[in-house]
Amino acid sequence: MPRSKRAKVVHLSKVTKKGKELTLKTFANIQECVSKYPYLFVFSVDNMRNTYLKDVRTQLADSRLFFGKTKVMAAALGRSATEEPAPNTSLLAPYLAGTIGLIFTPRTPLEMQKYFSSFHPLDYARAGTVARRTFVLPPGTVYSRGGEIPSEEDVPLAHSIEPTLRKLGVPSRLVKGKIELEGEYVVCQEGEVLGSGQTTLLKMFGIATAEFGVELKAFWEKKTGGVVVLAEGEAGGGGMDVDAGEELDDEE
């Protein structure tokens, strides 16, 4: 009887190590950028979203962005003076922890700070994050924005959603085809940790409270070899959705 292909043993020594190849490529690309760009910034991300980080990459088209592999970044910049690709790049190593990335750019520190100070898009909060505001559904007819805008500018929430509201803990009922609440319902209180049901309700009513933000931690200047600290501490969390091995650089 022929041997089943499903039972075929594949030795690990024959598997292509794409992860190692990507690591070596990232290492080489970072060191190449050190010699190419006049400035190198270490940045942290709050409320990480791939979409917005890619927007940054697009808008800073003259720059190069790396994200996702802090150990590789640290190794490429040198963990000590003897390993540095350029003078003092190893001084950035202490800042390479957490939700951290690198930006190589021809733009000055003032230009970079001005750009990121105005880039704070909002997104929907995720379970496990802290509520930045209180949101309450008012009594009476439930509208699509949950009372965030005047009722004359809004529309009643579709009656087909009423069973979903009850499953999420909202004491709603249908009255003449409209969803009604006898009293106000507190979806979340500012400062509390959000659960999955609460984040679902916030999204349902269009309440975006998670602010994506980039904080520049420190920068290295090629001309002087100097390192300037811009912010102390590690990056803030907030739902990082980049795979551990994913690198968001500008290679296509």
Short mmCIF file of C-alpha atoms in Angstrom, two decimals:
data_model
loop_
_atom_site.label_atom_id
_atom_site.label_comp_id
_atom_site.label_asym_id
_atom_site.label_seq_id
_atom_site.Cartn_x
_atom_site.Cartn_y
_atom_site.Cartn_z
CA MET A 1 0.00 0.00 0.00
CA PRO A 2 1.49 3.38 -0.99
CA ARG A 3 2.53 5.66 1.82
CA SER A 4 0.17 8.57 2.50
CA LYS A 5 1.61 11.98 1.69
CA ARG A 6 -0.17 13.31 4.76
CA ALA A 7 2.12 11.21 6.92
CA LYS A 8 5.28 12.51 5.27
CA VAL A 9 7.84 13.85 7.72
CA VAL A 10 9.30 17.25 6.89
CA HIS A 11 12.60 17.92 8.64
CA LEU A 12 12.94 21.39 10.14
CA SER A 13 16.40 21.70 8.61
CA LYS A 14 14.72 21.88 5.20
CA VAL A 15 12.29 24.66 6.12
CA THR A 16 13.23 28.09 4.78
CA LYS A 17 13.98 30.46 7.66
CA LYS A 18 12.19 33.52 6.33
CA GLY A 19 12.13 35.10 9.77
CA LYS A 20 15.90 35.08 10.00
CA GLU A 21 16.22 36.50 6.50
CA LEU A 22 13.84 39.34 7.40
CA THR A 23 15.82 40.05 10.56
CA LEU A 24 19.10 40.27 8.65
CA LYS A 25 17.48 42.47 6.02
CA THR A 26 16.07 44.83 8.66
CA PHE A 27 19.45 44.99 10.39
CA ALA A 28 21.21 45.88 7.12
CA ASN A 29 18.55 48.44 6.13
CA ILE A 30 18.80 50.27 9.46
CA GLN A 31 22.58 50.50 9.25
CA GLU A 32 22.33 51.72 5.65
CA CYS A 33 19.92 54.46 6.77
CA VAL A 34 22.33 55.59 9.48
CA SER A 35 24.81 56.62 6.81
CA LYS A 36 22.13 58.05 4.50
CA TYR A 37 19.93 60.31 6.65
CA PRO A 38 20.95 63.34 8.76
CA TYR A 39 18.49 62.60 11.60
CA LEU A 40 17.29 59.49 13.41
CA PHE A 41 14.31 59.68 15.80
CA VAL A 42 13.07 57.10 18.30
CA PHE A 43 9.31 57.34 18.71
CA SER A 44 6.64 55.68 20.83
CA VAL A 45 3.02 55.03 19.84
CA ASP A 46 -0.11 55.39 21.93
CA ASN A 47 -3.24 53.47 20.87
CA MET A 48 -1.40 51.70 18.08
CA ARG A 49 -3.21 51.30 14.76
CA ASN A 50 -1.52 50.01 11.61
CA THR A 51 -3.67 52.25 9.41
CA TYR A 52 -2.48 55.48 11.02
CA LEU A 53 1.14 54.39 11.16
CA LYS A 54 0.97 53.73 7.43
CA ASP A 55 -0.52 57.21 6.99
CA VAL A 56 2.56 58.59 8.74
CA ARG A 57 4.79 56.65 6.39
CA THR A 58 2.90 58.00 3.36
CA GLN A 59 2.95 61.61 4.57
CA LEU A 60 6.65 61.42 5.45
CA ALA A 61 7.56 60.04 2.05
CA ASP A 62 11.08 61.46 2.22
CA SER A 63 11.77 59.48 5.39
CA ARG A 64 12.20 55.83 6.38
CA LEU A 65 10.22 54.18 9.15
CA PHE A 66 10.92 50.92 11.01
CA PHE A 67 8.59 49.39 13.57
CA GLY A 68 8.09 46.15 15.43
CA LYS A 69 11.50 44.64 16.21
CA THR A 70 13.16 46.50 19.05
CA LYS A 71 15.93 43.92 19.59
CA VAL A 72 16.94 44.10 15.94
CA MET A 73 16.86 47.91 16.07
CA ALA A 74 19.06 47.94 19.16
CA ALA A 75 21.55 45.52 17.60
CA ALA A 76 21.69 47.53 14.36
CA LEU A 77 22.39 50.78 16.24
CA GLY A 78 24.94 49.06 18.46
CA ARG A 79 24.61 48.00 22.07
CA SER A 80 27.97 49.54 22.86
CA ALA A 81 30.42 52.04 21.35
CA THR A 82 32.40 49.24 19.69
CA GLU A 83 29.31 48.01 17.79
CA GLU A 84 28.03 51.39 16.56
CA PRO A 85 27.58 51.99 12.81
CA ALA A 86 28.19 55.71 13.57
CA PRO A 87 29.32 57.63 16.66
CA ASN A 88 26.86 57.58 19.56
CA THR A 89 24.00 55.67 17.90
CA SER A 90 24.19 53.18 20.78
CA LEU A 91 23.04 55.95 23.12
CA LEU A 92 19.53 55.46 21.70
CA ALA A 93 19.41 51.84 22.91
CA PRO A 94 17.82 52.65 26.33
CA TYR A 95 14.76 54.05 24.53
CA LEU A 96 14.15 50.95 22.41
CA ALA A 97 11.61 49.24 24.66
CA GLY A 98 7.83 49.02 24.38
CA THR A 99 5.76 50.15 21.41
CA ILE A 100 8.74 51.79 19.73
CA GLY A 101 9.91 52.61 16.21
CA LEU A 102 12.62 54.45 14.31
CA ILE A 103 12.30 57.25 11.77
CA PHE A 104 15.25 58.23 9.58
CA THR A 105 14.57 61.60 8.00
CA PRO A 106 16.06 64.72 6.40
CA ARG A 107 13.55 66.82 8.37
CA THR A 108 14.70 68.88 11.33
CA PRO A 109 13.58 68.17 14.91
CA LEU A 110 11.36 71.27 14.84
CA GLU A 111 9.62 70.07 11.67
CA MET A 112 9.07 66.58 13.10
CA GLN A 113 7.71 67.87 16.40
CA LYS A 114 5.33 70.21 14.59
CA TYR A 115 4.06 67.39 12.37
CA PHE A 116 3.34 64.93 15.18
CA SER A 117 1.84 67.55 17.48
CA SER A 118 -0.98 67.95 14.95
CA PHE A 119 -1.42 64.27 14.06
CA HIS A 120 -3.90 62.74 16.53
CA PRO A 121 -6.64 60.81 14.65
CA LEU A 122 -9.41 59.22 16.72
CA ASP A 123 -10.45 55.58 16.56
CA TYR A 124 -12.74 53.25 18.49
CA ALA A 125 -11.52 52.06 21.87
CA ARG A 126 -10.63 48.42 22.43
CA ALA A 127 -11.45 46.13 25.32
CA GLY A 128 -8.95 46.44 28.15
CA THR A 129 -8.24 50.14 27.58
CA VAL A 130 -9.34 52.92 29.93
CA ALA A 131 -12.41 54.99 29.07
CA ARG A 132 -11.44 58.58 28.35
CA ARG A 133 -14.97 59.89 28.87
CA THR A 134 -18.37 58.99 30.27
CA PHE A 135 -21.06 58.00 27.78
CA VAL A 136 -24.74 57.78 28.76
CA LEU A 137 -27.74 56.84 26.64
CA PRO A 138 -30.63 59.20 27.52
CA PRO A 139 -34.16 57.91 28.24
CA GLY A 140 -36.74 57.80 25.48
CA THR A 141 -36.20 56.92 21.84
CA VAL A 142 -32.72 55.62 21.14
CA TYR A 143 -31.05 57.50 18.29
CA SER A 144 -28.13 56.41 16.12
CA ARG A 145 -25.68 58.74 17.90
CA GLY A 146 -27.02 58.02 21.37
CA GLY A 147 -27.83 61.64 22.21
CA GLU A 148 -24.49 63.05 21.06
CA ILE A 149 -26.23 65.35 18.60
CA PRO A 150 -29.72 66.98 18.66
CA SER A 151 -32.52 64.50 17.87
CA GLU A 152 -33.73 66.66 14.97
CA GLU A 153 -30.35 66.11 13.32
CA ASP A 154 -30.31 62.37 14.05
CA VAL A 155 -32.37 59.30 13.15
CA PRO A 156 -33.80 56.60 15.42
CA LEU A 157 -31.68 53.48 15.74
CA ALA A 158 -32.94 50.68 13.47
CA HIS A 159 -35.43 48.43 15.28
CA SER A 160 -33.57 45.32 14.09
CA ILE A 161 -30.69 46.24 16.44
CA GLU A 162 -32.85 46.05 19.57
CA PRO A 163 -32.11 42.34 20.30
CA THR A 164 -28.38 43.11 20.07
CA LEU A 165 -28.75 45.93 22.57
CA ARG A 166 -30.47 43.63 25.06
CA LYS A 167 -27.71 41.02 24.64
CA LEU A 168 -25.21 43.76 25.49
CA GLY A 169 -27.08 44.55 28.70
CA VAL A 170 -29.07 47.60 27.59
CA PRO A 171 -32.64 47.45 29.06
CA SER A 172 -34.31 48.43 25.81
CA ARG A 173 -37.73 47.60 24.36
CA LEU A 174 -39.63 48.16 21.14
CA VAL A 175 -42.50 50.64 21.18
CA LYS A 176 -44.34 51.16 17.88
CA GLY A 177 -41.29 50.11 15.90
CA LYS A 178 -38.84 52.31 17.80
CA ILE A 179 -36.25 51.34 20.38
CA GLU A 180 -37.00 52.94 23.75
CA LEU A 181 -35.32 53.28 27.15
CA GLU A 182 -37.35 53.96 30.31
CA GLY A 183 -34.38 55.56 32.01
CA GLU A 184 -30.85 56.60 31.13
CA TYR A 185 -28.25 53.86 30.64
CA VAL A 186 -24.59 54.41 31.52
CA VAL A 187 -22.45 52.70 28.90
CA CYS A 188 -19.14 53.64 30.55
CA GLN A 189 -17.63 55.95 33.13
CA GLU A 190 -14.46 57.94 32.56
CA GLY A 191 -11.44 56.14 34.00
CA GLU A 192 -12.86 52.61 34.09
CA VAL A 193 -11.39 49.70 32.12
CA LEU A 194 -13.63 48.92 29.16
CA GLY A 195 -15.09 45.49 28.49
CA SER A 196 -15.88 44.07 25.06
CA GLY A 197 -19.61 44.83 25.42
CA GLN A 198 -18.90 48.46 26.24
CA THR A 199 -16.54 48.92 23.30
CA THR A 200 -19.15 47.34 21.01
CA LEU A 201 -21.75 49.84 22.19
CA LEU A 202 -19.35 52.78 21.81
CA LYS A 203 -18.65 51.75 18.24
CA MET A 204 -22.34 51.18 17.54
CA PHE A 205 -23.09 54.80 18.50
CA GLY A 206 -20.06 56.25 16.72
CA ILE A 207 -18.17 57.20 19.88
CA ALA A 208 -14.46 57.22 18.99
CA THR A 209 -12.32 57.89 22.07
CA ALA A 210 -8.97 56.24 21.34
CA GLU A 211 -6.52 58.89 20.20
CA PHE A 212 -3.61 57.64 18.12
CA GLY A 213 -0.48 59.56 18.97
CA VAL A 214 3.24 59.50 18.28
CA GLU A 215 5.70 60.83 20.84
CA LEU A 216 9.27 61.55 19.83
CA LYS A 217 11.50 60.13 22.57
CA ALA A 218 14.99 61.14 21.40
CA PHE A 219 16.94 61.88 18.25
CA TRP A 220 20.46 61.43 16.92
CA GLU A 221 22.07 63.95 14.57
CA LYS A 222 24.57 62.61 12.07
CA LYS A 223 26.53 65.87 11.68
CA THR A 224 27.39 66.25 15.37
CA GLY A 225 26.94 62.68 16.58
CA GLY A 226 24.87 64.11 19.42
CA VAL A 227 21.80 62.54 21.03
CA VAL A 228 19.02 64.78 22.38
CA VAL A 229 16.36 63.39 24.73
CA LEU A 230 12.89 64.75 24.02
CA ALA A 231 10.74 62.66 26.39
CA GLU A 232 11.54 60.30 29.24
CA GLY A 233 9.94 56.92 29.94
CA GLU A 234 8.65 54.05 27.83
CA ALA A 235 5.92 54.05 25.24
CA GLY A 236 2.29 53.94 26.27
CA GLY A 237 0.20 50.85 25.46
CA GLY A 238 -3.25 50.89 24.00
CA GLY A 239 -3.85 47.86 21.86
CA MET A 240 -0.91 47.19 19.62
CA ASP A 241 -2.08 45.24 16.59
CA VAL A 242 1.21 44.67 14.79
CA ASP A 243 2.39 41.06 14.68
CA ALA A 244 5.55 40.48 16.68
CA GLY A 245 7.52 39.87 13.51
CA GLU A 246 5.97 42.59 11.37
CA GLU A 247 8.11 45.48 10.20
CA LEU A 248 6.43 48.57 8.83
CA ASP A 249 9.23 50.10 6.80
CA ASP A 250 8.92 51.77 3.42
CA GLU A 251 9.87 48.80 1.28
CA GLU A 252 7.28 47.68 -1.22
#
